[in-house]
XYZ file of C-alpha atoms in Angstrom:
396
model
C 11.064 -2.433 24.412
C 10.386 -5.716 26.201
C 12.090 -8.796 24.758
C 8.632 -10.363 24.268
C 5.646 -8.418 22.997
C 2.637 -8.637 20.674
C 2.225 -6.560 17.549
C -1.023 -6.226 15.569
C -1.541 -5.079 11.988
C -4.702 -4.891 9.933
C -5.706 -4.782 6.287
C -8.949 -4.311 4.362
C -10.216 -5.766 1.118
C -10.046 -3.959 -2.217
C -13.833 -3.416 -2.096
C -13.677 -1.527 1.206
C -14.888 2.046 0.526
C -11.543 3.618 1.506
C -9.744 1.331 -0.924
C -12.285 1.990 -3.658
C -11.505 5.695 -3.260
C -7.780 4.972 -3.479
C -8.394 2.874 -6.581
C -10.427 5.598 -8.292
C -7.732 8.174 -7.532
C -4.966 5.939 -8.869
C -7.025 4.902 -11.895
C -7.089 8.595 -12.802
C -3.299 8.771 -12.369
C -2.778 5.722 -14.582
C -5.077 6.859 -17.367
C -3.445 10.286 -17.539
C 0.093 8.882 -17.514
C -0.783 6.327 -20.187
C -1.473 9.190 -22.597
C 0.943 11.799 -21.235
C 3.766 10.580 -18.943
C 4.463 14.186 -17.928
C 0.965 14.601 -16.458
C 0.720 16.339 -13.096
C -2.263 15.321 -11.010
C -3.641 15.323 -7.495
C -6.887 13.354 -7.249
C -8.962 12.734 -4.150
C -12.162 10.738 -3.878
C -14.902 10.480 -1.274
C -17.907 8.184 -1.405
C -20.946 7.203 0.639
C -24.162 5.543 -0.386
C -24.880 6.244 -4.022
C -22.668 9.335 -4.271
C -19.021 9.523 -5.387
C -17.228 12.885 -5.254
C -13.998 13.584 -7.147
C -11.759 16.580 -6.479
C -8.868 16.861 -8.935
C -6.137 19.278 -9.916
C -4.614 18.394 -13.261
C -2.037 19.700 -15.730
C -1.835 17.376 -18.737
C -2.138 16.958 -22.462
C -4.247 13.830 -21.866
C -8.018 13.683 -22.041
C -10.100 11.391 -19.856
C -13.668 11.253 -18.588
C -13.343 11.513 -14.808
C -16.901 10.405 -14.078
C -16.633 7.393 -16.376
C -13.321 6.425 -14.765
C -14.864 6.470 -11.298
C -17.984 4.609 -12.391
C -15.907 1.860 -13.995
C -13.983 1.255 -10.759
C -17.111 1.172 -8.609
C -18.922 -1.137 -11.027
C -16.046 -3.629 -10.895
C -15.851 -3.696 -7.090
C -17.512 -7.123 -6.882
C -20.815 -6.229 -5.238
C -24.057 -7.876 -6.314
C -26.243 -5.294 -8.007
C -29.013 -5.736 -5.453
C -26.535 -5.048 -2.620
C -24.805 -2.038 -4.166
C -25.483 -0.759 -7.664
C -22.310 1.012 -8.717
C -23.621 1.674 -12.209
C -26.400 3.821 -10.739
C -24.080 5.873 -8.518
C -24.121 9.652 -8.826
C -20.662 10.942 -9.734
C -19.856 14.528 -8.786
C -16.643 16.118 -10.028
C -14.808 19.319 -9.237
C -11.673 19.714 -11.349
C -9.173 22.545 -11.503
C -6.759 22.871 -14.407
C -3.343 23.744 -13.020
C -1.331 26.417 -14.813
C 1.737 25.067 -16.660
C 3.812 27.821 -15.047
C 3.184 26.233 -11.672
C 3.652 22.631 -12.811
C 5.674 22.547 -16.045
C 5.697 19.345 -18.069
C 8.736 17.258 -17.117
C 9.943 13.929 -18.535
C 12.482 12.728 -16.013
C 13.833 10.028 -18.321
C 15.296 12.617 -20.671
C 16.874 14.937 -18.105
C 20.601 15.510 -17.823
C 22.333 16.279 -14.531
C 21.450 19.964 -14.695
C 17.837 19.136 -15.476
C 17.537 16.760 -12.549
C 19.004 19.375 -10.242
C 16.513 21.963 -11.445
C 13.475 19.965 -10.230
C 12.949 20.649 -6.520
C 10.691 18.939 -4.018
C 7.297 20.571 -4.246
C 6.411 19.953 -0.613
C 8.044 20.034 2.783
C 7.773 16.445 3.913
C 9.444 13.666 5.886
C 9.059 10.132 4.548
C 10.158 6.749 5.880
C 11.227 3.433 4.427
C 11.635 0.153 6.251
C 12.838 -3.390 5.649
C 13.323 -6.378 7.931
C 14.295 -10.025 7.617
C 11.006 -11.207 9.108
C 9.728 -12.337 5.677
C 11.125 -13.267 2.270
C 10.148 -9.892 0.801
C 11.642 -8.089 3.818
C 8.321 -6.778 5.133
C 7.005 -7.019 8.708
C 5.163 -10.299 9.185
C 1.902 -8.897 10.693
C 1.052 -6.663 7.736
C 2.048 -9.302 5.183
C -0.304 -11.816 6.824
C -3.080 -9.246 7.177
C -2.884 -8.442 3.448
C -2.961 -12.130 2.534
C -6.023 -12.778 4.704
C -7.898 -9.726 3.365
C -7.110 -10.802 -0.182
C -8.415 -14.277 0.629
C -11.685 -12.807 1.899
C -12.147 -10.771 -1.274
C -11.294 -13.656 -3.586
C -13.779 -15.939 -1.813
C -16.514 -13.316 -2.169
C -15.789 -12.678 -5.837
C -15.705 -16.406 -6.626
C -19.093 -16.919 -4.974
C -17.619 -19.684 -2.823
C -19.708 -18.550 0.124
C -22.987 -16.939 -1.062
C -23.396 -14.961 2.164
C -20.053 -13.154 1.802
C -19.742 -9.568 0.487
C -16.374 -8.354 -0.881
C -16.001 -5.736 1.884
C -14.016 -7.011 4.865
C -11.124 -6.557 7.268
C -8.385 -8.711 8.746
C -6.231 -8.309 11.850
C -3.244 -10.425 12.861
C -1.524 -10.381 16.263
C 2.024 -11.779 16.240
C 4.086 -12.541 19.336
C 7.706 -11.355 19.088
C 10.819 -12.422 20.953
C 13.941 -10.316 20.593
C 12.284 -8.353 17.735
C 11.581 -11.462 15.655
C 8.228 -13.245 15.115
C 7.724 -16.204 17.403
C 4.076 -17.321 17.133
C 0.618 -16.254 15.959
C -1.292 -14.970 18.968
C -4.625 -14.329 17.241
C -6.384 -13.782 13.922
C -9.529 -11.717 13.474
C -11.687 -11.519 10.348
C -14.505 -8.992 9.988
C -16.786 -9.904 7.110
C -19.870 -8.255 5.680
C -22.809 -10.598 5.148
C -25.218 -10.148 2.272
C -28.675 -9.016 3.397
C -31.324 -11.690 3.056
C -28.871 -14.611 3.017
C -29.137 -16.615 6.221
C -26.157 -18.475 7.667
C -25.214 -19.561 11.172
C -22.033 -18.425 12.892
C -20.608 -21.949 13.147
C -20.728 -22.363 9.378
C -19.000 -19.000 8.862
C -16.231 -20.022 11.234
C -15.708 -23.415 9.538
C -15.859 -21.926 6.029
C -13.323 -19.182 6.684
C -10.908 -21.384 8.591
C -10.879 -23.844 5.703
C -11.198 -21.402 2.804
C -9.178 -18.372 3.960
C -7.026 -18.926 7.048
C -5.599 -22.376 6.312
C -4.506 -21.518 2.723
C -2.729 -18.344 3.901
C -0.703 -20.214 6.528
C -0.196 -23.466 4.601
C 3.411 -22.765 3.598
C 4.370 -20.477 6.491
C 7.061 -21.343 8.991
C 4.986 -19.637 11.703
C 1.383 -20.829 11.811
C -1.554 -20.722 14.200
C -1.152 -23.263 16.986
C -3.531 -24.829 19.488
C -3.431 -21.685 21.632
C -4.012 -19.216 18.763
C -7.318 -17.399 19.143
C -9.559 -17.005 16.084
C -12.237 -14.298 15.951
C -14.968 -13.842 13.347
C -16.968 -10.614 13.586
C -16.097 -10.267 17.285
C -18.488 -7.310 17.667
C -21.391 -9.330 16.303
C -22.954 -10.017 12.869
C -22.269 -7.360 10.237
C -25.120 -7.447 7.716
C -24.627 -5.284 4.632
C -21.425 -3.539 3.707
C -19.547 -1.377 1.268
C -20.391 2.254 0.503
C -24.005 1.767 1.570
C -22.841 1.242 5.162
C -19.672 3.274 5.645
C -17.976 6.105 3.795
C -14.669 6.040 1.957
C -11.893 8.579 1.483
C -8.600 8.584 -0.414
C -5.552 8.233 1.813
C -7.267 7.138 5.013
C -5.455 3.793 5.236
C -1.830 4.979 5.099
C -0.579 2.525 7.739
C -2.118 -0.328 5.744
C -0.490 1.045 2.582
C 2.950 1.035 4.239
C 4.121 -1.196 7.101
C 1.045 -1.827 9.229
C 2.384 0.615 11.850
C 5.374 -1.655 12.514
C 7.543 1.194 11.185
C 6.869 4.892 10.789
C 5.287 6.429 7.708
C 4.929 10.006 6.534
C 1.166 10.152 6.980
C 0.374 11.664 3.573
C -1.855 9.843 1.102
C 0.096 7.836 -1.475
C -2.703 7.255 -3.992
C -3.932 9.889 -6.419
C -0.605 11.654 -6.973
C 1.632 11.806 -10.033
C 5.192 10.448 -9.777
C 6.825 13.829 -9.186
C 4.992 14.286 -5.892
C 7.746 13.781 -3.328
C 5.420 12.619 -0.555
C 4.597 9.631 -2.773
C 7.839 8.791 -4.556
C 9.956 9.707 -1.549
C 8.223 6.946 0.402
C 8.981 4.507 -2.421
C 12.609 5.628 -2.584
C 13.032 5.207 1.170
C 11.673 1.637 0.953
C 14.031 0.968 -1.987
C 17.015 2.125 0.052
C 16.071 0.219 3.202
C 15.301 -3.006 1.343
C 18.587 -3.022 -0.554
C 20.497 -2.283 2.647
C 18.938 -5.226 4.474
C 19.285 -7.544 1.470
C 22.971 -6.602 1.265
C 23.445 -7.910 4.800
C 24.189 -4.517 6.320
C 21.496 -5.019 8.983
C 18.636 -7.295 9.979
C 16.237 -4.336 10.103
C 16.607 -0.829 8.738
C 14.492 2.318 8.811
C 15.419 5.224 6.534
C 14.127 8.759 7.108
C 14.278 11.349 4.318
C 13.355 14.987 5.008
C 12.687 17.330 2.088
C 12.082 21.085 1.979
C 9.976 22.731 -0.707
C 12.221 24.302 -3.322
C 15.248 22.076 -2.613
C 16.052 19.058 -4.805
C 18.146 17.057 -2.323
C 16.813 15.758 0.985
C 17.966 18.055 3.753
C 18.435 15.103 6.059
C 18.989 11.359 5.760
C 18.669 9.458 9.019
C 19.144 5.726 9.488
C 18.230 3.416 12.339
C 19.161 -0.256 12.264
C 17.880 -0.853 15.811
C 21.147 -2.364 16.960
C 21.119 -5.006 14.199
C 23.674 -3.358 11.890
C 27.014 -4.865 10.933
C 28.376 -1.312 10.810
C 27.346 1.887 12.657
C 24.208 3.695 11.489
C 26.337 6.672 10.434
C 28.286 4.397 8.100
C 25.028 3.133 6.565
C 23.998 6.733 5.972
C 27.239 7.321 4.091
C 26.608 4.260 1.927
C 23.153 5.530 1.093
C 24.462 8.923 0.039
C 27.027 7.297 -2.269
C 24.741 4.731 -3.891
C 21.349 6.456 -4.205
C 20.350 9.711 -5.883
C 17.345 10.820 -3.843
C 16.385 13.976 -5.725
C 12.748 13.795 -6.923
C 13.520 13.746 -10.662
C 16.319 11.208 -10.128
C 13.965 8.890 -8.241
C 11.397 9.101 -11.034
C 14.072 8.639 -13.704
C 15.905 5.727 -12.052
C 12.730 3.812 -11.169
C 10.899 4.621 -14.426
C 7.866 5.885 -12.534
C 6.382 8.020 -15.315
C 6.557 5.284 -17.951
C 5.403 2.332 -15.832
C 1.694 3.191 -16.167
C 1.876 2.538 -19.905
C 2.488 -1.173 -19.480
C -0.572 -3.369 -19.988
C -3.358 -2.843 -17.471
C -1.836 0.179 -15.797
C 0.220 0.098 -12.645
C -0.676 2.563 -9.909
C -4.291 1.384 -9.735
C -3.061 -2.026 -8.549
C -1.235 -0.496 -5.585
C -4.471 0.874 -4.142
C -5.218 -2.351 -2.214
C -2.962 -4.730 -0.265
C -0.111 -2.290 0.230
C 2.273 -0.130 -1.762
C 5.296 -1.758 -0.125
C 6.419 -5.345 -0.524
C 4.622 -5.634 -3.883
C 6.862 -8.082 -5.676
C 3.738 -9.446 -7.389
C 3.558 -6.183 -9.356
C 7.303 -5.899 -10.005
C 7.230 -2.547 -8.261
C 10.580 -0.880 -9.106
C 11.287 0.072 -5.484
C 11.183 -3.626 -4.556
C 14.098 -4.533 -6.832
C 17.423 -5.511 -5.279
C 19.658 -4.008 -7.961
C 21.859 -2.030 -5.543
C 22.843 -4.963 -3.337
C 26.129 -5.805 -5.038
C 27.364 -2.232 -4.978
C 26.498 -1.841 -1.299
C 28.282 -5.090 -0.419
C 31.408 -4.121 -2.337
C 31.494 -0.738 -0.661
């Protein structure tokens, strides 16, 4: 890779149809786990116009109204009723009860060593975790900035600060790198949906969003837009209308946004809508947990961890580490440290991170991951963001 290059990441607001589908799917996960932490669930959502379709497979002792759960999420999306009436949406559901023999009830917190070893990965999957010293929370800078800008767009729309602004929008940030570290902001692009019937000129939009969204995001940043930074607002032209009335949504379609903004690899599987024993979800969290603690311990400036699981086997068949030449010790040594300090069997991950019980805390948990990334979420006290293995890694 060249010593100087540009990297671009994007994010979307929580009211974007894809993120609404993620939120519905994770709201179902939360509400089941709140009643029955051993619930097994796979929930997928699609939506367009006034129709929301839920496809679920569930094994649980809990009881919830799937249609009401979806309607509540859509109604709280932040749209004006005349622009998108979520309360009037048609909710279609197709739910299959999964046989307990296929997915037995498991409480990871109460398992002994033999019990943990008896719970295999249910899928054949490769997952990735990444951490880097580009930001305080050890995430790549482009995706962190993109999330912050998208959140700013949504908050401005919800607050009514700019009457023309709908809560559906997108952000893109291009960062110039030198020697794999951020150097300057090359460009920022915001795509916003304008409310039908509300007139506004493009100059006012530009001034409003520079002052109300872009400047607050960069106010305390070491790297900020400079005189040469290019700012784009709806570069393809005015976007009137938005949300599910304009484009369709689907659970799991924004996996790069959910992870590292394509700066590092990801497994490709949807994260939302799956219970904690699904290895394609919790394996991704565990890999981030490992990589973040390794970087925080000073082992490397950047670290990517690859975990490969086979269906029917509890332990990952392969653990691969790349520190991209930034490690204080060889990558093979880092792999050995990981094997000694982390139990990466599915039930052990769920047990050690408390992933079945976390939904019971006030306001749920998984539903809040649906927008603005699953990784780097220190605002939610996500267990895989904790640095509780740093001391042990340093001592070793």
